[in-house]
Each structure stands twice: as structure tokens, then as C-alpha cells.
Amino acid sequence: MGAQICYPHPTNKSLELFIENISCTCLLSFMREMHGF
């Protein structure tokens, strides 16, 4: 569900957005591990 937050502009293929998405994905994974969800 959090993917909508990580990918606000799915049609934007720019490298900057790609890196931002990767960072958000890593952050969500970290939060899941820390908080158990």
C-alpha cells in the first residue's frame, strides 16, 4: 500500500525519481523491521 507514497508520479522515468523511490522503499523496509509491520 505504501507504494502509492513512494511512487507519486509513476509516469516519470527520471533517474532522480528512481533514486528517490529506492530510498523510500528502503525506508519502508526499515520501518517494517523496526515496528513489526
mmCIF file of C-alpha atoms in Angstrom, residues 5-26:
data_model
loop_
_atom_site.group_PDB
_atom_site.id
_atom_site.type_symbol
_atom_site.label_atom_id
_atom_site.label_comp_id
_atom_site.label_asym_id
_atom_site.label_seq_id
_atom_site.Cartn_x
_atom_site.Cartn_y
_atom_site.Cartn_z
ATOM 1 C CA ILE A 5 3.509 7.191 -1.364
ATOM 2 C CA CYS A 6 6.807 6.089 -2.885
ATOM 3 C CA TYR A 7 5.651 6.482 -6.473
ATOM 4 C CA PRO A 8 3.603 9.710 -6.688
ATOM 5 C CA HIS A 9 4.488 10.095 -10.385
ATOM 6 C CA PRO A 10 4.539 6.607 -11.952
ATOM 7 C CA THR A 11 4.994 8.004 -15.461
ATOM 8 C CA ASN A 12 8.156 9.919 -14.519
ATOM 9 C CA LYS A 13 11.168 7.806 -15.512
ATOM 10 C CA SER A 14 13.832 10.274 -14.387
ATOM 11 C CA LEU A 15 16.895 8.941 -12.582
ATOM 12 C CA GLU A 16 16.339 11.330 -9.674
ATOM 13 C CA LEU A 17 12.849 9.979 -9.065
ATOM 14 C CA PHE A 18 14.133 6.420 -9.443
ATOM 15 C CA ILE A 19 16.705 7.001 -6.692
ATOM 16 C CA GLU A 20 14.054 8.666 -4.540
ATOM 17 C CA ASN A 21 11.808 5.630 -4.969
ATOM 18 C CA ILE A 22 14.627 3.280 -3.986
ATOM 19 C CA SER A 23 15.298 5.330 -0.852
ATOM 20 C CA CYS A 24 11.612 5.300 0.066
ATOM 21 C CA THR A 25 11.414 1.540 -0.455
ATOM 22 C CA CYS A 26 14.439 1.015 1.776
#
